[in-house]
Short mmCIF file of C-alpha atoms in Angstrom, two decimals:
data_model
loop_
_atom_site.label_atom_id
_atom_site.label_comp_id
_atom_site.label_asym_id
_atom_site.label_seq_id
_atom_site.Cartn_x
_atom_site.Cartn_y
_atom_site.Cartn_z
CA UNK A 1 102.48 51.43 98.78
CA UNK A 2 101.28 53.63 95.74
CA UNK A 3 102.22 51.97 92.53
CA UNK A 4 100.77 55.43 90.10
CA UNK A 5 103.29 55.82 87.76
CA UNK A 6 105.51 58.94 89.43
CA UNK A 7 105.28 62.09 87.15
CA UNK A 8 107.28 65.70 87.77
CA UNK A 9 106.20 68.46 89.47
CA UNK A 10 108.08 72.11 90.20
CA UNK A 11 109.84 72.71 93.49
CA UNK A 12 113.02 75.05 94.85
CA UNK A 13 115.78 72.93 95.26
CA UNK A 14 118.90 73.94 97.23
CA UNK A 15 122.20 72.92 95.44
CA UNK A 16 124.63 74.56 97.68
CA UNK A 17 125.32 77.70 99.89
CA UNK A 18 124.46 80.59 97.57
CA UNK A 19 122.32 78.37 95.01
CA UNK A 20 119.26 77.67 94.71
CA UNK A 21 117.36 76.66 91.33
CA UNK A 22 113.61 75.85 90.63
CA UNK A 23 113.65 72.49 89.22
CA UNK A 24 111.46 69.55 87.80
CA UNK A 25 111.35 66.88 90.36
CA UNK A 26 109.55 63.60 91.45
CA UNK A 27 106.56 64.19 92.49
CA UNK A 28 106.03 62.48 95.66
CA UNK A 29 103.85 59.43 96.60
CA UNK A 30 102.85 57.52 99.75
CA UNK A 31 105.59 55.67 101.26
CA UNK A 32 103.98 54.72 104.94
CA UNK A 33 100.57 53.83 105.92
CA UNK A 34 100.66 57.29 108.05
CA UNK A 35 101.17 59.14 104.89
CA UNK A 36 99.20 61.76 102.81
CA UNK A 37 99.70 62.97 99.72
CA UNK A 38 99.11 67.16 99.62
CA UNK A 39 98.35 69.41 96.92
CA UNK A 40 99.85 72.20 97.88
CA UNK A 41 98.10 75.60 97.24
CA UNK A 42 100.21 78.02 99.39
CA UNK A 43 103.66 78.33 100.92
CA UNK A 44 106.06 80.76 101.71
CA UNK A 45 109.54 81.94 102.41
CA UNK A 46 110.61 82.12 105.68
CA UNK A 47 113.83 83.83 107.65
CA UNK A 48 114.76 80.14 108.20
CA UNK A 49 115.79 79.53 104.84
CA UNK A 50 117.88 82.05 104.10
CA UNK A 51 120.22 80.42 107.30
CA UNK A 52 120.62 77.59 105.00
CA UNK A 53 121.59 79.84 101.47
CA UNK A 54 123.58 82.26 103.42
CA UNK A 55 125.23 79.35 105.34
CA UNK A 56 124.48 80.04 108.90
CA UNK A 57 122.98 76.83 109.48
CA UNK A 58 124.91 74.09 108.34
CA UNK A 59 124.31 70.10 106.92
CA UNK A 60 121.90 70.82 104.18
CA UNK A 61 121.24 68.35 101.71
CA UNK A 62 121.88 69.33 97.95
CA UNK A 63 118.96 68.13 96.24
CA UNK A 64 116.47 69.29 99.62
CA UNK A 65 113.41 70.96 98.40
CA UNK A 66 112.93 73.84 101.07
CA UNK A 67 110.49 75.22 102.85
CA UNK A 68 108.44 74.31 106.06
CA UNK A 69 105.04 76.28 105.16
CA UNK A 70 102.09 75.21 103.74
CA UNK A 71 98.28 74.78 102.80
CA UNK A 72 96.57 72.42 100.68
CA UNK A 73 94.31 69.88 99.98
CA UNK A 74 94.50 66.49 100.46
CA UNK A 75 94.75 64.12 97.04
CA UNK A 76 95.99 60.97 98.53
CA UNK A 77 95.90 59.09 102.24
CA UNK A 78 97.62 56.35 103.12
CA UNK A 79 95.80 53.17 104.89
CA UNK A 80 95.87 54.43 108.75
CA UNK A 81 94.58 57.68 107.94
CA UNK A 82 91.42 57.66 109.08
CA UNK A 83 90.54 61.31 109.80
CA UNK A 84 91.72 62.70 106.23
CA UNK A 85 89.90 62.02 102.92
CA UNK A 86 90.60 63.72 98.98
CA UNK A 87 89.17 66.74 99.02
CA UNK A 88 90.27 68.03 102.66
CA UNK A 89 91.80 71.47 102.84
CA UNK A 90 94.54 71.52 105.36
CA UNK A 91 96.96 73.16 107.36
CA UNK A 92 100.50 71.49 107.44
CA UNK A 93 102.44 72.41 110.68
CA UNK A 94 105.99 73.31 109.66
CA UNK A 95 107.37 70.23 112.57
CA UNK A 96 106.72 66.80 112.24
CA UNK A 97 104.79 65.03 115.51
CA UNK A 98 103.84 61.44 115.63
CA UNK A 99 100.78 62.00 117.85
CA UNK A 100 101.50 59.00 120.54
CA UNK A 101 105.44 58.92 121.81
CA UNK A 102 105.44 60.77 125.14
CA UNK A 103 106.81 63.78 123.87
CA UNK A 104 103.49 64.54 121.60
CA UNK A 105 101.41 63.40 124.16
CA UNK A 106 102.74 66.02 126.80
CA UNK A 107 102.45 68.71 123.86
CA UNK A 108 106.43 68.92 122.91
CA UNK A 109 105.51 67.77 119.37
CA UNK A 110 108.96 69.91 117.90
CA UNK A 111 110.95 66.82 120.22
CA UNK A 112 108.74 63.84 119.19
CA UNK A 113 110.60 60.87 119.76
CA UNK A 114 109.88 59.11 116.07
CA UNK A 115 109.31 62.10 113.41
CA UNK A 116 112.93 62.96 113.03
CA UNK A 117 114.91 59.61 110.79
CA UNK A 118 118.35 60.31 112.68
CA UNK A 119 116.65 58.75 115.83
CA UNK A 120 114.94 60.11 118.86
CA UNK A 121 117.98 62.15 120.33
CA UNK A 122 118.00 64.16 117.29
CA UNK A 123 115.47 66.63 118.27
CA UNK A 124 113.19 68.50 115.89
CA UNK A 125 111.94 67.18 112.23
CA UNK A 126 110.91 69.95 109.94
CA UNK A 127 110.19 69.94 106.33
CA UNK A 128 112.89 71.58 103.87
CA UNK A 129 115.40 71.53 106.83
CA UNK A 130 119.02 70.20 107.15
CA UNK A 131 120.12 66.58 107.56
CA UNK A 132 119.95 66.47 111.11
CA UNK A 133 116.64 67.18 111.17
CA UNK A 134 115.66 64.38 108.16
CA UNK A 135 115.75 65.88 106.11
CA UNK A 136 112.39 65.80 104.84
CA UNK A 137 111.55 67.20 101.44
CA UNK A 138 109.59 71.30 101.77
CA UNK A 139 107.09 72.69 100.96
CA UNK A 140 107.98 74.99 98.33
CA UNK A 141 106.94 72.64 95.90
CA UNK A 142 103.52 71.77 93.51
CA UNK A 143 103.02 68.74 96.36
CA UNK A 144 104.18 67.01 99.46
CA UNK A 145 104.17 63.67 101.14
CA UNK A 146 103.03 64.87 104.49
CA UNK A 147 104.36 62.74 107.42
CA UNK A 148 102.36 61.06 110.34
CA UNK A 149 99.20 63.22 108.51
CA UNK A 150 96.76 61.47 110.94
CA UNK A 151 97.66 63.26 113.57
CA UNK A 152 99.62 66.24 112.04
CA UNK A 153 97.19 67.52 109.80
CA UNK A 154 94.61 70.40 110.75
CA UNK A 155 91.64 70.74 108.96
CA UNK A 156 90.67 74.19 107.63
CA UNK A 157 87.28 76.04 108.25
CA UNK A 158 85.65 77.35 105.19
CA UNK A 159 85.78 80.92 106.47
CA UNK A 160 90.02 80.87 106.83
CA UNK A 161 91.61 81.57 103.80
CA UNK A 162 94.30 80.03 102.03
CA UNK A 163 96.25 83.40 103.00
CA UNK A 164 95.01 83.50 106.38
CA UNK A 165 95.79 79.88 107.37
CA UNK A 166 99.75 80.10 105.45
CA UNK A 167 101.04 82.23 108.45
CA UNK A 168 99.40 79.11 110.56
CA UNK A 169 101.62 76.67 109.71
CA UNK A 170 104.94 78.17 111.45
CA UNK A 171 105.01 82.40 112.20
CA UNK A 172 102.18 82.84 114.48
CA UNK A 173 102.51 79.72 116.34
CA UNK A 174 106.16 79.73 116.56
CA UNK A 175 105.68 83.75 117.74
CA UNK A 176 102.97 83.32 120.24
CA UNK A 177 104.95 80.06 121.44
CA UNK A 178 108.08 83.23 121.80
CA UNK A 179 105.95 85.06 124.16
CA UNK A 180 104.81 82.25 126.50
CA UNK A 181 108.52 81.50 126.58
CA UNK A 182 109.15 84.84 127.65
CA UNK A 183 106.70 84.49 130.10
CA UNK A 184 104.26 87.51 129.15
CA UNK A 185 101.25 87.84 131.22
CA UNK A 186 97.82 90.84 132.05
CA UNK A 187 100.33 93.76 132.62
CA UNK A 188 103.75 92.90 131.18
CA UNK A 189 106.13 95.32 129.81
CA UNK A 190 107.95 93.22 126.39
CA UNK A 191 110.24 94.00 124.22
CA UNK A 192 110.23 92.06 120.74
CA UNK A 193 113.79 92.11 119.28
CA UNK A 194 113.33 92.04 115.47
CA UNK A 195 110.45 93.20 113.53
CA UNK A 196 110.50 90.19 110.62
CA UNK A 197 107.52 88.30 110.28
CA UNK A 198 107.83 86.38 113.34
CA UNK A 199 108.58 89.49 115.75
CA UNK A 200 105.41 91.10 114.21
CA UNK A 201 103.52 88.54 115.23
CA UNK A 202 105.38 88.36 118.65
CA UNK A 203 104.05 91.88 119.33
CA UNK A 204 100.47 90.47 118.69
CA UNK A 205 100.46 87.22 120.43
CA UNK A 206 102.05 89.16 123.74
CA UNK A 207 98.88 91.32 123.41
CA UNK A 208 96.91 88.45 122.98
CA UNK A 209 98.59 87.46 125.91
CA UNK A 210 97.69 90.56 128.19
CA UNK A 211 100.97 92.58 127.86
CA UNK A 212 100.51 96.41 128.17
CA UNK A 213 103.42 97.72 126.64
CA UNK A 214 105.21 96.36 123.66
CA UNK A 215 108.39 98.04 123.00
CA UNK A 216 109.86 96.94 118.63
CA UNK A 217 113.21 96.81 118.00
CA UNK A 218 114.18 96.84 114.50
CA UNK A 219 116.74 98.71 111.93
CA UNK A 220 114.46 99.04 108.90
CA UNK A 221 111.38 101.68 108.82
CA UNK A 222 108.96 99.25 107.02
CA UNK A 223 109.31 96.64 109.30
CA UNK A 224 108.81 99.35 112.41
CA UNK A 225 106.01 101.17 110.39
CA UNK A 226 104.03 97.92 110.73
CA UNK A 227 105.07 97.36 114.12
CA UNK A 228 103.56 100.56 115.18
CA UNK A 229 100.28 99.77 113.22
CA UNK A 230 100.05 96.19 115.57
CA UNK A 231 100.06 98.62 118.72
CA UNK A 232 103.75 98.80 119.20
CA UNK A 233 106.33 101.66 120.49
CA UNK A 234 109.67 101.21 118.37
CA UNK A 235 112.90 101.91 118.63
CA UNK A 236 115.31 102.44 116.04
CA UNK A 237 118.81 101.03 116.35
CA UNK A 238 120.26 102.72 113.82
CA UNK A 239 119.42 105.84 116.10
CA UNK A 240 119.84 105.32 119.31
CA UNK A 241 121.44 102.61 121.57
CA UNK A 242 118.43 99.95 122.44
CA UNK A 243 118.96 98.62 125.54
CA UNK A 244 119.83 102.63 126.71
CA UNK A 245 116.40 103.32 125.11
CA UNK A 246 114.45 100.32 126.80
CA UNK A 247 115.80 101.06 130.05
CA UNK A 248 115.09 104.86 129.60
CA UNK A 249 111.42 104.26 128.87
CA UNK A 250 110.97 101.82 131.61
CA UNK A 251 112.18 104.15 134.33
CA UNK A 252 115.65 102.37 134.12
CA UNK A 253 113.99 99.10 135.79
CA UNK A 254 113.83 97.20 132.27
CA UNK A 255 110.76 95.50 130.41
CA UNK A 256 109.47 92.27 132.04
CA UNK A 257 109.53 90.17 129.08
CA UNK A 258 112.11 89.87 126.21
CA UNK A 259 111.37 87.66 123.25
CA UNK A 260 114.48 87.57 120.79
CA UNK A 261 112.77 86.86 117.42
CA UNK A 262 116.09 87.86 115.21
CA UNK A 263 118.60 84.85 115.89
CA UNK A 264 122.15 84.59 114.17
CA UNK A 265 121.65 86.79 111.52
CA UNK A 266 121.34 89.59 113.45
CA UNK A 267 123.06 93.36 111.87
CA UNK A 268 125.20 95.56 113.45
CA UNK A 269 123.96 99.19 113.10
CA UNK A 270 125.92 100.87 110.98
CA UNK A 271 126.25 104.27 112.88
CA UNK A 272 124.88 105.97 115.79
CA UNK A 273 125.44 104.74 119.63
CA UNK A 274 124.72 101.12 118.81
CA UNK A 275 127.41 100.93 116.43
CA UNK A 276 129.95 98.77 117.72
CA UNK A 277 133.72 99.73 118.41
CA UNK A 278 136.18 98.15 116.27
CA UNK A 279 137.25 95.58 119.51
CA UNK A 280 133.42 94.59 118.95
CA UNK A 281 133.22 94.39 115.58
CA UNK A 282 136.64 92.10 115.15
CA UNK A 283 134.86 89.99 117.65
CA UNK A 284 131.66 89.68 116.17
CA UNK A 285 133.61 88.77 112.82
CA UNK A 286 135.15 86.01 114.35
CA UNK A 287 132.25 84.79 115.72
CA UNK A 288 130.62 85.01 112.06
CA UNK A 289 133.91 83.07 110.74
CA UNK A 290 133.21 80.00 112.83
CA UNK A 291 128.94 79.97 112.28
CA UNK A 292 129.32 80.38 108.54
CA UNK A 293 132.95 79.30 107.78
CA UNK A 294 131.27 78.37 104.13
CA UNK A 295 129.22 81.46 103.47
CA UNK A 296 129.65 82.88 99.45
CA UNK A 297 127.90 85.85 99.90
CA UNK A 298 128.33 87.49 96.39
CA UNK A 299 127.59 90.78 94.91
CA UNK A 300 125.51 91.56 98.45
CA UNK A 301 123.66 88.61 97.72
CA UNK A 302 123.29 85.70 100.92
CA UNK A 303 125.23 87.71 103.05
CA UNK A 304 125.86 85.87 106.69
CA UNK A 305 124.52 89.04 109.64
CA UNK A 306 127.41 90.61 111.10
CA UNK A 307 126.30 90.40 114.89
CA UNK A 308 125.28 86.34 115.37
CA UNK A 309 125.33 87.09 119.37
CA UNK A 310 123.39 90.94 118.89
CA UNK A 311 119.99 90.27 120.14
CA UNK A 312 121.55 87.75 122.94
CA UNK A 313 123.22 90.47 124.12
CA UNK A 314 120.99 93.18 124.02
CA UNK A 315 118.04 91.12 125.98
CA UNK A 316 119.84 89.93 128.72
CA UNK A 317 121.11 93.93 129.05
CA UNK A 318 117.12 95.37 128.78
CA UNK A 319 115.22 92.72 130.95
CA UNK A 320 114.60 93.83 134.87
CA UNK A 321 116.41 91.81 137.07
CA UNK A 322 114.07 88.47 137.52
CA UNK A 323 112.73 88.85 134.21
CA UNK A 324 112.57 86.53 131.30
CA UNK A 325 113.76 85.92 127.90
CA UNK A 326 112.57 83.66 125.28
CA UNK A 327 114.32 82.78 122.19
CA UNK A 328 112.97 82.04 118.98
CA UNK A 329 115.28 83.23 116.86
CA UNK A 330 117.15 80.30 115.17
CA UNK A 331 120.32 80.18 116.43
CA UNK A 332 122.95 77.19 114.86
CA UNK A 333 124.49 74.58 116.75
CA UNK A 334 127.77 76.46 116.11
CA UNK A 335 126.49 79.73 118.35
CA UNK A 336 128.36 78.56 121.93
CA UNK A 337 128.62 82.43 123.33
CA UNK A 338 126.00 83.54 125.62
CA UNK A 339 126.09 86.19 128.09
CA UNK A 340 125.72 83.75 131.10
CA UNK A 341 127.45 85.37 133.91
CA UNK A 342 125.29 88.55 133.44
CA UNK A 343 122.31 86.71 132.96
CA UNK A 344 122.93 85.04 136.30
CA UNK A 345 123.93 88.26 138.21
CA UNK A 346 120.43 89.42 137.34
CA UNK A 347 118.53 85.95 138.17
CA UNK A 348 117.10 85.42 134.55
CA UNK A 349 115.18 83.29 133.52
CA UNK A 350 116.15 82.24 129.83
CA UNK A 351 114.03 80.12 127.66
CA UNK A 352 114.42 78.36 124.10
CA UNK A 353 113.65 76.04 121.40
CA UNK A 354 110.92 75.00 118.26
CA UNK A 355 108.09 75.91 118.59
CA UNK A 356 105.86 72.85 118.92
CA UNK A 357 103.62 74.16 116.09
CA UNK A 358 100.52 71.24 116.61
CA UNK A 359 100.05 72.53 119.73
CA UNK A 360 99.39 75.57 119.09
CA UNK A 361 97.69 75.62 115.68
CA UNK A 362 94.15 74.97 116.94
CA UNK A 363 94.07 77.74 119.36
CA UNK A 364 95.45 79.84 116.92
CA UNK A 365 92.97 78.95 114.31
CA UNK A 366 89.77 80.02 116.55
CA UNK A 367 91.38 83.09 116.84
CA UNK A 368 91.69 83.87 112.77
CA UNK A 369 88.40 81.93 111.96
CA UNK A 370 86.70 84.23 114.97
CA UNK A 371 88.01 87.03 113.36
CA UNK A 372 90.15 88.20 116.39
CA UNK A 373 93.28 87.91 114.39
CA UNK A 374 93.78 88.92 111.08
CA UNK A 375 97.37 87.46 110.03
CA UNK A 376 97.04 88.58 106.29
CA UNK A 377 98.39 91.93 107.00
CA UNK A 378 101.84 90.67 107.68
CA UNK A 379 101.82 89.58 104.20
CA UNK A 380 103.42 91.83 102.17
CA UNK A 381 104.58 89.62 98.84
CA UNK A 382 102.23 86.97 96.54
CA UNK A 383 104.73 85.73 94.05
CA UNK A 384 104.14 82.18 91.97
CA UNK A 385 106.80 79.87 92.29
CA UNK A 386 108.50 80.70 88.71
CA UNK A 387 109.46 83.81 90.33
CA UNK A 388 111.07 82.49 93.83
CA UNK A 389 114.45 82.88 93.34
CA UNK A 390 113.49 86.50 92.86
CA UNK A 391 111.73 86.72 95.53
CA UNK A 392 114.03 84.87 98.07
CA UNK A 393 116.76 87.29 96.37
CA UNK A 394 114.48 90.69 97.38
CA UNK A 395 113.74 88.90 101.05
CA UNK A 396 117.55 88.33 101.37
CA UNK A 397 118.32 91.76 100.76
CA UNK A 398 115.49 93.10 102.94
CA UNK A 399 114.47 95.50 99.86
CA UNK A 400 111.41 97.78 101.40
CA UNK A 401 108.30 96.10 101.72
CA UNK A 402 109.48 93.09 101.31
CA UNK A 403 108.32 92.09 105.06
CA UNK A 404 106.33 88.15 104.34
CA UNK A 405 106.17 86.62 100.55
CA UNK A 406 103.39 83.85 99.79
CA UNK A 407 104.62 81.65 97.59
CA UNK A 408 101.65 80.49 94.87
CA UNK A 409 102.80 76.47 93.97
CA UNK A 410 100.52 76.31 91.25
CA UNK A 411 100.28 77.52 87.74
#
């Protein structure tokens, strides 16, 4: 065990639902012979967090430094990593894996039997994440202690960016994971609910994946602007009714493929077809009541979506019967309505979970050092950490333009 004398360092720190502060903290030092030590040089804010401000996801930890995305280099290894040295730039996946329990070894490293503290029925370990899933300390911070780094750890190319190899460590994995869920194969017809981050990327892993239509659903112009410039046709909810829309362009059969990249914080649009009648909407707040019974949303700040079940709904009404729908939207443990007796009417096939990120980093990492993918244009944002709460407050509000924001841990 280290015995350096431990020194501060600057992280965000959530205190509560509604609050989060950058602080001064402990920097952090090897506590397991699987350790490493990481100087962080990128992160970033993802969708994810904002479940835990806005209190859709529940049992955070005041006093959890957030975030689950990073780069950086290597300053310190602990005594059974022997594939790491000072001086390594790496890519952190955003879920912990072991490397050896069964689990890892069959490639489900999101449900690795001995990352996650609560025991191995307690599913996935992520940094910056709730206490049932550590909780481990994030990412947004100057450094982390990076667990099981032996076999966790990528090692970066000297031709992928910093920038590049941030979207890496959870969105394109967890996205292209979405679209092998959704089982998207040479000719398939998708449709990528949401056009955050992750759904961009969606619509670029199912191409990567052979699909020949992609069909973006989104609210927001920016975010379907940049859909269209990935090779997507959009639809606008706020104009027209979506699954009407889908099943109109599809020759009323349906798309193939439906990956749900939006989750429990889905929005109801506010006029047009898709606007929900007022039976819908008093359901929908109900629903919101029990997922977020704790939200604060103040000022239109942290505000809890006002559809949680939206983009459950919608897919299961656009696939073709004997299609498939994967989810990779977060949804809380507190979400227990799903359309099943449609779903089963139409024989779907409906698939879910974490994506089991260091499985699919390396693949994923030809592709952007090959120069097939590009993942920097996602980014929209490069803020330095003295200006994240700013930030996560423009992301919350989804001000335009504000699509991705890399978070710069250093001064």
């Amino acid at each position: 065990m280290s015995t350096a004398k431990r020194s501060t360092m600057k992280a965000v720190v959530w205190h509560g639902i509604g609050d989060i502060r950058v602080d001064d903290v402990p920097e952090p030092t090897i506590q397991e012979p699987t350790d490493a030590i990481v100087r962080l040089t990128a992160s970033a804010i993802c969708g994810t967090d904002l479940h835990f401000i806005r209190g859709t996801m529940s049992g955070m930890v005041p006093g959890t430094i957030l975030g689950h995305e990073g780069v950086g280099v290597v300053e310190e290894v602990g005594a059974d990593v022997r594939n790491f040295a000072p001086g390594d730039r790496v890519v952190i996946p955003s879920t912990v894996s072991c490397g050896y329990c069964p689990q890892c070894r069959e490639g489900n490293t999101a449900q690795c039997d001995n990352a996650n503290p609560n025991g191995p029925a307690a599913g996935t370990a992520f940094y910056g994440g709730p206490k049932d899933s550590g909780p481990l300390q994030g990412m947004q911070a100057e450094k982390l202690r990076a667990l099981y780094a032996n076999s966790s750890l990528i090692k970066l190319p000297d031709n992928v960016s910093d920038e590049q190899a941030i979207l890496l460590s959870d969105i394109f994995p967890t996205a292209y994971f979405g679209a092998e869920l959704a089982g998207v194969k040479t000719g398939s017809v998708v449709v990528v609910l949401g056009c955050g981050p992750v759904g961009q990327f969606a619509i670029i892993s199912a191409k990567l994946q052979g699909a020949t239509r992609i069909i973006a659903v989104d609210r927001l112009d920016d975010r379907l602007a940049m859909a269209r410039t990935n090779g997507a046709e959009t639809i606008n909810f706020e104009h027209e009714d979506p699954v009407e829309a889908v099943l109109r362009l599809t020759g009323k059969t349906g798309a193939d493929c439906v990956i749900d990249a939006v989750g429990v914080d889905a929005q109801h649009a506010h006029g047009g077809p898709a606007k929900p009648d007022a039976k819908k909407a008093k359901q929908d707040e109900e629903t919101v009541e029990t997922v977020a019974p704790d939200a604060k949303p103040e000022n239109g700040q942290w505000v809890p979506g006002d559809a949680p079940t939206q983009a459950a709904e919608w897919a299961v009404g656009m696939v073709r019967k004997a299609g498939q729908i994967g989810i990779i939207g977060v949804y809380s443990p507190s979400v227990e309505s799903y359309p099943l007796g449609k779903a089963m009417n139409k024989n779907l096939t409906v698939r879910m979970g974490n994506c089991n990120h260091r499985t699919y980093i390396p693949k994923l990492l030809e592709y952007v050092a090959a120069g097939v993918v590009d993942p920097t244009k996602v980014i929209t944002q490069h803020e330095h950490m003295d200006s994240a709460i700013e930030a996560y407050e423009a992301f919350d509000q989804r001000q335009p333009g504000w699509i991705k924001v890399e978070l710069q841990p250093q001064a």
